[in-house]
Amino acid sequence: MASPGHSDLGEVAPEIKASERRTAVAIADLEWREMEGDDCEFRYGDGTNEAQDNDFPTVERSRLQEMLSLLGLEMYQVQKLSLQDSLQISFDSMKNWAPQVPKDLPWNFLRKLQALNADARNTTMVLDVLPDARPVEKESQMEEEIIYWDPADDLAADIYSFSELPTPDTPVNPLDLLCALLISSDSFLQQEIVLKMALCQFALPLVLPDSENHYHTFLLWAMRGIVRTWWSQPPRGVGSFREDSVVLSRAPAFAFVRMDVSSNSKSQLLNAVLSPGHRQWDCFWHRDLNLGTNAREISDGLVEISWFFPSGREDLDIFPEPVTFLNLRGDIGSHWLQFKLLTEISSAVFILTDNISKKEYKLLYSMKESTTKYYFILSPYRGKRNTNLRFLNKLIPVLKIDHSHVLVKVSSTDSDSFVKRIRAIVGNVLRAPCRRVSVEDMAHAARKLGLKVDEDCEECQKAKDRMERITRKIKDSDAYRRDELRLQGDPWRKAAQVEKEFCQLQWAVDPPEKHRAELRRRLLELRMQQNSHDPSSGVQEFISGISSPSLSEKQYFLRWMEWGLARVAQPRLRQPPETLLTLRPKHGGATDLGEPLWPEPLGVEHFLREMGQFYEAESCLVEAGRLPAGQRRFAHFPGLASELLLTGLPLELIDGSTLSMPVRWVTGLLKELHVRLERRSRLVVLSALGVPGTGKSTLLNTMFGLRFATGKSCSPRGAFMQLITVAEGFSQDLGCDHILVIDSGGLIGGALTSAGDRFELEASLATLLMGLSNVTVISLAETKDIPAAILHAFLRLEKTGHMPNYQFVYQNLHDVSVPGPRPRDKRQLLDPPGDLSRAAAQMEKQSDGFRALAGLAFCDPEKQHIWHIPGLWHGAPPMAAVSLAYSEAIFELKRCLLENIRNGLSNQNKNIQQLIELVRRL
């Protein structure tokens, strides 16, 4: 049963009129009702006195605490669960385990959500059966025993009695699990949970109920990172794809609520409205799903949000523009504050009920000033038909409705026709002038009603103000880079070119000393020119932001910077919706080395590059004796960057503008990392290489919960690295304390040009990344399409004797309806090489370059060195569901990689000092 609760009326903000408070209080009575589908509700009646009012919060409090204790989350009420806690590699990371007790449920949910598993919300538990408890020979008795709870068992209980508090044997409603986990998480883990839920096409929590303190939270910050792409069709003109934040884009909103008892399920109806064709996606959790009818203990009062986004396909687009849908869990009489919010932000509210009594009539009468349209969905066979008609007739002039606003749905009603009718009503509202709101607008309305907004904390607002002081000066992205980020552009490009030439001379048999001296002179001139500058005001503000002693404020600042720069410096993209996470490959011809592969958006990495160049220039002058070490101003910069790496920010390893590595900056950063990690500095380096658009960044993000940029048009070009912590209890078994993951980004273009410099540069960078790695994942769009630069790197590394463990991953970039390669197609990787590998071998002057790839990479198809990953989407974006097969295949690949690391198949693990030396050598 649902938990008994203090009415939200006691928490209504001062802005709400006293008359409205009295009306809302007067309409409720003290009673328990058994409700089909949305469980029981608790209300305060006309005669409830203050003593009665204060008795029940004690019971409510105990329910929340009991739920947190049941799930093992009590310890996270003071020190919240962090994002880094949830991403640690542990022994459970290698097991496809099922939860056995309630305390397993939060971690199972986080693990599956990280992997974009469509089954993440399932809270079914499996009994842990001892091996000797059942005879092995009886196969039927060896099956896992799954606990299912029949909701009908509760119907025999006295409907006026309180439900028992949860016990370890009690099933947990998925919505209770979500609310408990969000209450126990810090702002950044909340944001990650909501972002992953959005990618899984789950309904998102918008208002988080606090059943203990009755201080409900509007989750604005948690939604900030969600960006969606949809087809925008103006009334006149040519349509195009638009990309924007769901927090900022405005759309008409439609709310679905329950009043008293309803035989019809709101969530099922919403899912049907949102699902095109006959493929229904369970966006909102509902009663017919596993454990969907189990009692909600702490999640009544939760408001969920979801959207419909058009794709530009007539057969899939239910509505011509984005539409917001809202769902209130529980009865509006018990959650008046949330209902009030929904009436203020929605274009229309659909009220599902079987009965309209005097109390419900008075509640609705209090909304007479609202301009929102109201629609009723009734089941008169289960209610009091004549009473309903009487009150509906009274409400017609009050709510400005007519008989077309009353819909009847009984068991004999054709579901498809009824859904079409709901869609037609929504379509009619869209065509008329109607209210359009963003999530930010909703947050403003929530503040006026007295709800807490998660974004209003002091640290978050200070970080936002600092970001705005930087971004308000950015009128033109190119001009800002030229005027404010002065050490980049030509100075850095010229210095990088000189350093490359100087490095090549070191490998020459008898390099001319005169040329060496000339290069050294030119380099010092360029570095002195760079060092003559001071950091601009924007860079200084950025440095102050990442130097904050408050870790939370620092993290808030970096997130605000990411979004702020995306808004002011990057035009809204016009790309097909599948580019949201993965892109179809678009191979082109050779590109001149000086031309960018695509416009690089201004991002946080540009400010860190500027810091890196100040450090590089200063270090170069100190090494040459041109600057006394005691006059260094930027020696602390690598320490600031290493702290960002430890908090989970991807840092640039290879500069995307010059396609070179700032060696002093990278080695300085790694030295500082070594100091901060102290004795836990054993590393395994895992890299992913492939042509942009083959899904490698999405694969890494899904596998390990990382934050690499995805999508060719919005990604920086450089290679980035991110650090994953291995749990202390597992590090000895795995053989390392951390895993350093490197994403090659857009470095490998896939073109073969023997006459140009691009191919040679790509091959060198691929050699560098693979040479640093213990494990390398090669991401392929086609089984036969191994980039020539990677083949070139294979040949080079074979000379050195350093061969990391390779895993070739073929990714289907279409939906799951597109068939994957047949097993014999996979073996084409191991066949004698074609034109690309022959050309690469000739460039390396290897006479045996015609050997099969199997001889180079010791790939054995029977040992799973070659993987097929199904498509990410099950259907067509932006409304496509995530493919369960994709998630399961990614988990299996992750398990294999960790198993190889544990078994020592990933070459010799390194410590950070050895990695620094390897960076210098390579």
Coordinates of C-alpha atoms in Angstrom, one line a residue, residues 276-741:
P276 CA 3.9 5.1 -33.2
G277 CA 2.3 2.2 -35.0
H278 CA 1.9 -1.1 -33.1
R279 CA 5.3 -1.0 -31.4
Q280 CA 4.5 0.2 -27.9
W281 CA 7.3 1.4 -25.7
D282 CA 6.9 1.4 -22.0
C283 CA 8.1 5.0 -21.4
F284 CA 6.0 5.3 -18.2
W285 CA 6.1 2.3 -15.8
H286 CA 2.6 0.9 -15.4
R287 CA 0.5 -1.7 -13.6
D288 CA 0.9 -4.4 -16.2
L289 CA 4.6 -4.5 -16.0
N290 CA 6.5 -6.8 -13.6
L291 CA 5.9 -5.4 -10.0
G292 CA 4.0 -2.5 -11.6
T293 CA 1.1 -3.0 -9.2
N294 CA 3.2 -3.2 -6.1
A295 CA 2.4 -0.6 -3.5
R296 CA 4.3 2.7 -3.8
E297 CA 5.7 3.6 -0.4
I298 CA 7.5 6.9 -1.0
S299 CA 6.9 7.8 -4.7
D300 CA 3.3 9.1 -4.6
G301 CA 3.5 12.7 -5.6
L302 CA 6.2 12.1 -8.2
V303 CA 5.7 14.1 -11.4
E304 CA 7.2 12.5 -14.5
I305 CA 7.9 14.1 -17.8
S306 CA 8.5 12.8 -21.3
W307 CA 8.4 14.2 -24.8
F308 CA 7.4 13.4 -28.3
F309 CA 9.8 14.6 -31.0
P310 CA 9.0 14.4 -34.8
S311 CA 11.5 12.6 -37.1
G312 CA 10.4 14.0 -40.4
R313 CA 8.8 10.7 -41.4
E314 CA 5.1 10.8 -42.0
D315 CA 4.6 7.2 -41.0
L316 CA 6.1 7.8 -37.6
D317 CA 5.3 11.4 -36.7
I318 CA 2.2 11.4 -34.5
F319 CA 2.4 15.2 -34.0
P320 CA 4.0 17.8 -36.2
E321 CA 6.0 19.4 -33.4
P322 CA 7.6 18.5 -30.0
V323 CA 5.0 17.9 -27.3
T324 CA 5.6 17.5 -23.6
F325 CA 3.7 14.9 -21.5
L326 CA 3.4 15.0 -17.7
N327 CA 2.2 12.3 -15.3
L328 CA 1.4 12.8 -11.6
R329 CA 1.7 9.6 -9.5
G330 CA -1.1 9.4 -6.9
D331 CA -4.4 11.2 -6.4
I332 CA -4.7 15.0 -7.0
G333 CA -6.5 15.3 -3.6
S334 CA -3.4 14.2 -1.8
H335 CA -1.0 16.0 -4.0
W336 CA -2.7 19.4 -4.5
L337 CA 0.6 21.4 -4.8
Q338 CA 1.8 19.2 -7.7
F339 CA -1.6 19.4 -9.3
K340 CA -1.6 23.2 -9.0
L341 CA 1.8 23.3 -10.7
L342 CA 0.5 21.1 -13.6
T343 CA -2.5 23.3 -14.1
E344 CA -0.3 26.4 -14.4
I345 CA 2.2 24.9 -16.9
S346 CA -0.1 22.7 -19.1
S347 CA -2.1 23.6 -22.2
A348 CA -4.5 20.8 -21.2
V349 CA -5.0 18.5 -18.3
F350 CA -6.6 15.0 -18.7
I351 CA -8.3 13.9 -15.5
L352 CA -8.9 10.1 -15.1
T353 CA -11.6 9.1 -12.6
D354 CA -14.4 6.8 -12.0
N355 CA -16.2 9.0 -9.5
I356 CA -16.7 12.8 -9.0
S357 CA -17.8 13.4 -5.5
K358 CA -18.5 16.6 -3.6
K359 CA -14.9 16.8 -2.4
E360 CA -13.4 16.4 -5.9
Y361 CA -15.9 19.0 -7.2
K362 CA -14.7 21.5 -4.7
L363 CA -11.1 20.9 -5.6
L364 CA -11.9 21.5 -9.3
Y365 CA -14.0 24.5 -8.5
S366 CA -11.0 26.1 -6.9
M367 CA -9.3 26.0 -10.3
K368 CA -12.0 28.2 -11.9
E369 CA -9.5 31.0 -12.7
S370 CA -7.2 28.7 -14.6
T371 CA -7.0 29.1 -18.4
T372 CA -6.0 25.5 -18.9
K373 CA -8.3 23.2 -20.8
Y374 CA -9.7 20.2 -18.9
Y375 CA -10.7 16.8 -20.2
F376 CA -12.3 14.0 -18.2
I377 CA -11.8 10.3 -18.9
L378 CA -14.5 8.3 -17.1
S379 CA -15.5 4.7 -16.5
P380 CA -19.1 5.1 -15.5
Y381 CA -19.8 1.4 -15.0
R382 CA -17.5 1.4 -12.1
G383 CA -18.6 4.7 -10.7
K384 CA -21.7 6.5 -9.7
R385 CA -23.1 7.5 -13.1
N386 CA -25.8 9.9 -12.0
T387 CA -23.6 11.6 -9.5
N388 CA -20.9 12.1 -12.1
L389 CA -23.3 13.7 -14.5
R390 CA -24.6 16.0 -11.8
F391 CA -21.2 17.3 -10.9
L392 CA -20.1 17.5 -14.5
N393 CA -23.0 19.7 -15.4
K394 CA -22.0 22.0 -12.5
L395 CA -18.4 22.1 -13.7
I396 CA -19.2 23.0 -17.3
P397 CA -19.5 26.7 -16.8
V398 CA -16.7 26.7 -14.1
L399 CA -14.0 25.0 -16.2
K400 CA -15.4 26.3 -19.5
I401 CA -15.8 22.9 -20.9
D402 CA -18.5 21.2 -22.9
H403 CA -19.6 17.6 -23.5
S404 CA -16.7 17.1 -26.0
H405 CA -14.3 17.4 -23.0
V406 CA -15.8 14.2 -21.4
L407 CA -14.6 10.9 -22.7
V408 CA -15.8 7.5 -21.6
K409 CA -13.6 4.4 -21.7
V410 CA -14.9 1.1 -20.5
S411 CA -13.6 -2.4 -21.0
S412 CA -15.4 -2.8 -24.4
T413 CA -14.0 0.5 -25.8
D414 CA -11.6 -0.1 -28.7
S415 CA -8.2 0.9 -27.4
D416 CA -6.8 2.0 -30.7
S417 CA -9.7 4.2 -31.5
F418 CA -9.6 5.8 -28.0
V419 CA -5.9 6.5 -28.4
K420 CA -6.6 8.2 -31.8
R421 CA -9.2 10.3 -30.1
I422 CA -6.7 11.5 -27.5
R423 CA -4.2 12.3 -30.2
A424 CA -6.8 14.2 -32.1
I425 CA -7.6 16.3 -29.0
V426 CA -3.9 17.0 -28.5
G427 CA -3.6 17.9 -32.2
N428 CA -6.5 20.3 -32.0
V429 CA -4.9 22.1 -29.0
L430 CA -1.6 22.3 -30.9
R431 CA -3.3 24.0 -33.9
A432 CA -5.0 26.6 -31.7
P433 CA -3.0 29.3 -29.8
C434 CA -1.8 27.5 -26.7
R435 CA 0.8 27.9 -23.9
R436 CA 4.3 26.7 -24.8
V437 CA 6.7 26.2 -21.9
S438 CA 10.3 25.1 -21.4
V439 CA 11.5 23.2 -18.3
E440 CA 13.0 26.4 -17.2
D441 CA 9.6 28.1 -17.4
M442 CA 8.2 25.2 -15.3
A443 CA 10.9 25.8 -12.7
H444 CA 9.9 29.4 -12.4
A445 CA 6.3 28.4 -11.8
A446 CA 7.5 25.8 -9.2
R447 CA 9.4 28.4 -7.3
K448 CA 6.3 30.6 -7.0
L449 CA 4.4 27.7 -5.5
G450 CA 7.1 27.1 -2.9
L451 CA 8.8 24.1 -4.4
K452 CA 12.5 23.7 -4.0
V453 CA 14.5 23.9 -7.3
D454 CA 17.7 21.8 -7.2
E455 CA 19.6 24.5 -9.2
D456 CA 19.1 27.2 -6.6
C457 CA 21.9 26.1 -4.3
E458 CA 24.6 28.7 -3.6
E459 CA 27.5 26.8 -5.2
C460 CA 25.6 26.1 -8.4
Q461 CA 24.6 29.8 -8.7
K462 CA 28.1 31.1 -8.0
A463 CA 29.4 28.7 -10.7
K464 CA 26.7 29.9 -13.2
D465 CA 27.6 33.6 -12.5
R466 CA 31.3 32.9 -13.2
M467 CA 30.4 31.1 -16.5
E468 CA 28.2 34.0 -17.6
R469 CA 31.1 36.5 -16.9
I470 CA 33.1 34.5 -19.5
T471 CA 30.5 33.7 -22.1
R472 CA 28.9 37.1 -22.3
K473 CA 32.1 38.4 -23.9
I474 CA 31.9 35.8 -26.7
K475 CA 30.1 37.3 -29.7
D476 CA 32.0 35.5 -32.4
S477 CA 33.7 32.2 -31.7
D478 CA 36.6 32.7 -34.1
A479 CA 37.2 36.2 -33.0
Y480 CA 37.2 35.1 -29.3
R481 CA 39.8 32.4 -30.0
R482 CA 42.0 34.9 -31.9
D483 CA 41.7 37.7 -29.2
E484 CA 41.4 35.9 -26.0
L485 CA 43.1 32.5 -26.5
R486 CA 46.2 34.1 -28.0
L487 CA 48.7 31.2 -27.5
Q488 CA 46.7 28.9 -29.8
G489 CA 46.4 29.3 -33.5
D490 CA 49.5 30.2 -35.5
P491 CA 51.9 30.4 -32.5
W492 CA 51.1 26.9 -31.3
R493 CA 50.8 25.5 -34.8
K494 CA 54.3 26.8 -35.8
A495 CA 55.9 25.6 -32.5
A496 CA 54.3 22.2 -33.0
Q497 CA 55.7 21.9 -36.5
V498 CA 59.2 22.9 -35.4
E499 CA 59.1 20.4 -32.5
K500 CA 58.1 17.6 -35.0
E501 CA 61.0 18.4 -37.2
F502 CA 63.3 18.5 -34.3
C503 CA 62.0 15.2 -33.1
Q504 CA 62.6 13.7 -36.6
L505 CA 66.2 14.8 -36.5
Q506 CA 66.8 12.9 -33.3
W507 CA 66.2 9.7 -35.3
A508 CA 68.4 10.7 -38.2
V509 CA 71.7 8.8 -38.6
D510 CA 73.9 12.0 -38.9
P511 CA 71.7 15.1 -38.4
P512 CA 73.3 18.4 -39.5
E513 CA 74.1 20.4 -36.4
K514 CA 73.4 23.7 -38.1
H515 CA 69.9 22.6 -38.9
R516 CA 69.4 21.4 -35.4
A517 CA 70.6 24.7 -34.0
E518 CA 68.3 26.6 -36.3
L519 CA 65.3 24.6 -35.2
R520 CA 66.2 25.2 -31.6
R521 CA 66.5 28.9 -32.2
R522 CA 63.1 29.1 -34.0
L523 CA 61.4 27.2 -31.2
L524 CA 62.8 29.4 -28.5
E525 CA 61.7 32.5 -30.4
L526 CA 58.1 31.1 -30.7
R527 CA 58.1 30.1 -27.0
M528 CA 59.4 33.5 -25.9
Q529 CA 56.7 35.1 -28.0
Q530 CA 54.0 33.0 -26.2
N531 CA 55.5 33.6 -22.8
S532 CA 55.4 37.4 -23.3
H533 CA 51.6 37.2 -23.0
D534 CA 49.5 37.2 -19.9
P535 CA 46.4 35.1 -19.6
S536 CA 43.3 37.0 -20.8
S537 CA 40.5 37.9 -18.5
G538 CA 38.4 35.0 -19.7
V539 CA 41.2 32.5 -19.1
Q540 CA 41.9 34.0 -15.7
E541 CA 38.2 33.6 -14.8
F542 CA 38.3 30.0 -16.0
I543 CA 41.4 29.3 -13.9
S544 CA 39.7 30.8 -10.8
G545 CA 36.7 28.6 -11.5
I546 CA 38.7 25.3 -11.6
S547 CA 40.8 26.5 -8.6
S548 CA 37.8 26.7 -6.3
P549 CA 38.4 24.9 -2.9
S550 CA 34.9 23.6 -3.2
L551 CA 34.9 20.4 -5.3
S552 CA 31.1 20.8 -6.0
E553 CA 31.5 24.4 -7.1
K554 CA 34.3 23.3 -9.4
Q555 CA 32.2 20.6 -10.9
Y556 CA 29.2 22.9 -11.3
F557 CA 31.4 25.4 -13.1
L558 CA 32.7 22.9 -15.6
R559 CA 29.2 21.7 -16.4
W560 CA 28.0 25.3 -16.8
M561 CA 30.9 26.1 -19.1
E562 CA 30.2 23.1 -21.3
W563 CA 26.6 24.2 -21.8
G564 CA 27.3 27.9 -21.9
L565 CA 29.9 27.6 -24.6
A566 CA 27.6 25.3 -26.6
R567 CA 24.9 27.9 -26.5
V568 CA 26.9 31.0 -27.5
A569 CA 29.6 29.6 -29.7
Q570 CA 28.0 26.7 -31.6
P571 CA 25.1 27.1 -34.0
R572 CA 22.2 24.7 -33.7
L573 CA 23.1 21.6 -35.7
R574 CA 21.3 20.4 -38.7
Q575 CA 22.0 16.7 -38.7
P576 CA 19.8 13.6 -38.9
P577 CA 18.6 12.4 -35.5
E578 CA 20.8 9.3 -35.5
T579 CA 23.7 11.7 -35.0
L580 CA 22.6 12.2 -31.4
L581 CA 24.8 9.3 -30.3
T582 CA 26.3 7.6 -33.4
L583 CA 26.8 8.8 -37.0
R584 CA 26.7 7.1 -40.2
P585 CA 30.2 7.2 -41.7
K586 CA 30.8 9.7 -44.4
H587 CA 34.1 8.9 -46.0
G588 CA 35.7 11.6 -48.1
G589 CA 38.8 12.0 -50.1
A590 CA 42.1 13.3 -48.9
T591 CA 42.1 16.6 -46.9
D592 CA 44.9 19.1 -46.8
L593 CA 46.7 19.0 -43.5
G594 CA 45.9 22.6 -42.7
E595 CA 42.2 22.2 -43.2
P596 CA 40.0 21.1 -40.3
L597 CA 38.1 17.9 -40.9
W598 CA 35.0 19.8 -39.6
P599 CA 34.4 23.0 -37.8
E600 CA 35.6 22.5 -34.2
P601 CA 33.2 24.1 -31.7
L602 CA 34.6 26.2 -28.9
G603 CA 34.7 24.1 -25.7
V604 CA 36.3 23.7 -22.3
E605 CA 39.3 22.0 -23.9
H606 CA 40.3 25.3 -25.6
F607 CA 40.7 27.0 -22.2
L608 CA 42.7 24.0 -21.0
R609 CA 44.8 24.1 -24.2
E610 CA 45.6 27.7 -23.4
M611 CA 46.7 26.8 -19.9
G612 CA 48.8 24.0 -21.4
Q613 CA 50.5 26.4 -23.8
F614 CA 51.4 28.8 -21.1
Y615 CA 53.0 25.8 -19.2
E616 CA 54.7 24.5 -22.3
A617 CA 56.2 27.9 -23.2
E618 CA 57.4 28.5 -19.7
S619 CA 58.9 25.0 -19.3
C620 CA 60.7 25.2 -22.6
L621 CA 62.4 28.5 -21.6
V622 CA 63.3 27.1 -18.2
E623 CA 64.9 24.0 -19.9
A624 CA 66.9 26.3 -22.2
G625 CA 68.1 28.4 -19.3
R626 CA 66.2 31.5 -20.6
L627 CA 64.0 31.7 -17.5
P628 CA 65.0 31.2 -13.9
A629 CA 62.9 28.4 -12.3
G630 CA 62.1 30.7 -9.4
Q631 CA 60.2 33.1 -11.8
R632 CA 57.7 30.4 -13.0
R633 CA 54.1 31.6 -12.9
F634 CA 52.3 28.6 -14.3
A635 CA 53.9 25.6 -12.6
H636 CA 50.7 24.8 -10.8
F637 CA 48.6 24.4 -13.9
P638 CA 49.2 20.6 -14.4
G639 CA 48.0 20.1 -10.8
L640 CA 44.8 21.8 -11.5
A641 CA 44.3 19.7 -14.6
S642 CA 45.1 16.4 -12.8
E643 CA 42.4 17.3 -10.3
L644 CA 39.9 17.6 -13.1
L645 CA 40.9 14.2 -14.5
L646 CA 40.3 12.7 -11.0
T647 CA 36.8 14.2 -10.9
G648 CA 35.9 12.5 -14.2
L649 CA 36.5 15.2 -16.8
P650 CA 38.0 13.9 -20.1
L651 CA 41.3 15.8 -20.8
E652 CA 42.9 16.3 -24.2
L653 CA 45.9 14.1 -24.9
I654 CA 46.5 15.0 -28.5
D655 CA 45.7 18.6 -29.5
G656 CA 42.9 18.6 -32.1
S657 CA 44.0 21.9 -33.7
T658 CA 47.6 20.9 -34.5
L659 CA 47.2 17.1 -34.3
S660 CA 50.2 16.9 -32.0
M661 CA 50.9 16.1 -28.4
P662 CA 52.0 18.9 -26.0
V663 CA 54.6 16.5 -24.3
R664 CA 55.6 18.8 -21.4
W665 CA 52.0 19.5 -20.5
V666 CA 51.0 15.9 -20.7
T667 CA 54.0 14.6 -18.7
G668 CA 53.6 17.4 -16.2
L669 CA 49.9 16.4 -15.8
L670 CA 50.8 12.7 -15.3
K671 CA 53.4 13.6 -12.7
E672 CA 50.9 15.5 -10.7
L673 CA 48.5 12.6 -11.1
H674 CA 51.1 10.3 -9.7
V675 CA 51.6 12.5 -6.7
R676 CA 47.9 12.6 -5.9
L677 CA 47.3 8.9 -6.4
E678 CA 50.3 8.0 -4.2
R679 CA 50.6 4.2 -4.0
R680 CA 47.5 3.5 -6.2
S681 CA 49.2 4.4 -9.5
R682 CA 49.2 1.1 -11.4
L683 CA 47.6 1.7 -14.7
V684 CA 46.1 -0.2 -17.6
V685 CA 45.7 1.9 -20.7
L686 CA 42.7 1.1 -23.0
S687 CA 42.3 3.0 -26.3
A688 CA 39.6 3.0 -28.9
L689 CA 40.5 3.8 -32.5
G690 CA 38.4 4.1 -35.6
V691 CA 37.0 6.5 -38.2
P692 CA 34.6 9.2 -36.8
G693 CA 31.1 8.0 -36.9
T694 CA 31.7 4.3 -36.1
G695 CA 30.3 4.6 -32.6
K696 CA 33.5 4.2 -30.6
S697 CA 32.8 7.1 -28.2
T698 CA 29.3 5.8 -27.5
L699 CA 30.7 2.3 -27.0
L700 CA 33.2 3.6 -24.3
N701 CA 30.6 5.8 -22.7
T702 CA 28.1 2.9 -22.5
M703 CA 30.7 0.4 -21.3
F704 CA 32.3 2.5 -18.5
G705 CA 29.9 5.4 -17.9
L706 CA 32.4 7.9 -19.4
R707 CA 31.8 11.4 -20.8
F708 CA 33.5 11.4 -24.2
A709 CA 31.8 13.7 -26.8
T710 CA 29.7 11.9 -29.3
G711 CA 28.6 12.9 -32.8
K712 CA 31.0 13.9 -35.6
S713 CA 29.7 17.4 -35.9
C714 CA 29.7 18.4 -32.2
S715 CA 32.9 16.5 -31.2
P716 CA 36.3 18.1 -30.7
R717 CA 38.9 16.5 -33.1
G718 CA 41.6 15.6 -30.5
A719 CA 42.2 12.4 -28.6
F720 CA 40.9 12.5 -25.0
M721 CA 41.7 10.5 -21.9
Q722 CA 39.5 9.7 -18.9
L723 CA 40.4 7.9 -15.7
I724 CA 38.4 5.1 -14.1
T725 CA 39.0 4.0 -10.6
V726 CA 39.2 0.3 -9.7
A727 CA 37.8 -0.5 -6.3
E728 CA 40.5 -1.2 -3.7
G729 CA 39.1 -4.6 -2.9
F730 CA 39.3 -5.6 -6.6
S731 CA 42.6 -3.9 -7.7
Q732 CA 44.8 -6.7 -6.5
D733 CA 42.8 -9.2 -8.4
L734 CA 42.6 -7.1 -11.6
G735 CA 46.3 -6.1 -11.3
C736 CA 45.8 -2.3 -11.6
D737 CA 44.4 0.6 -9.6
H738 CA 43.1 2.6 -12.4
I739 CA 42.2 2.2 -16.1
L740 CA 43.1 5.2 -18.4
V741 CA 40.7 5.2 -21.3

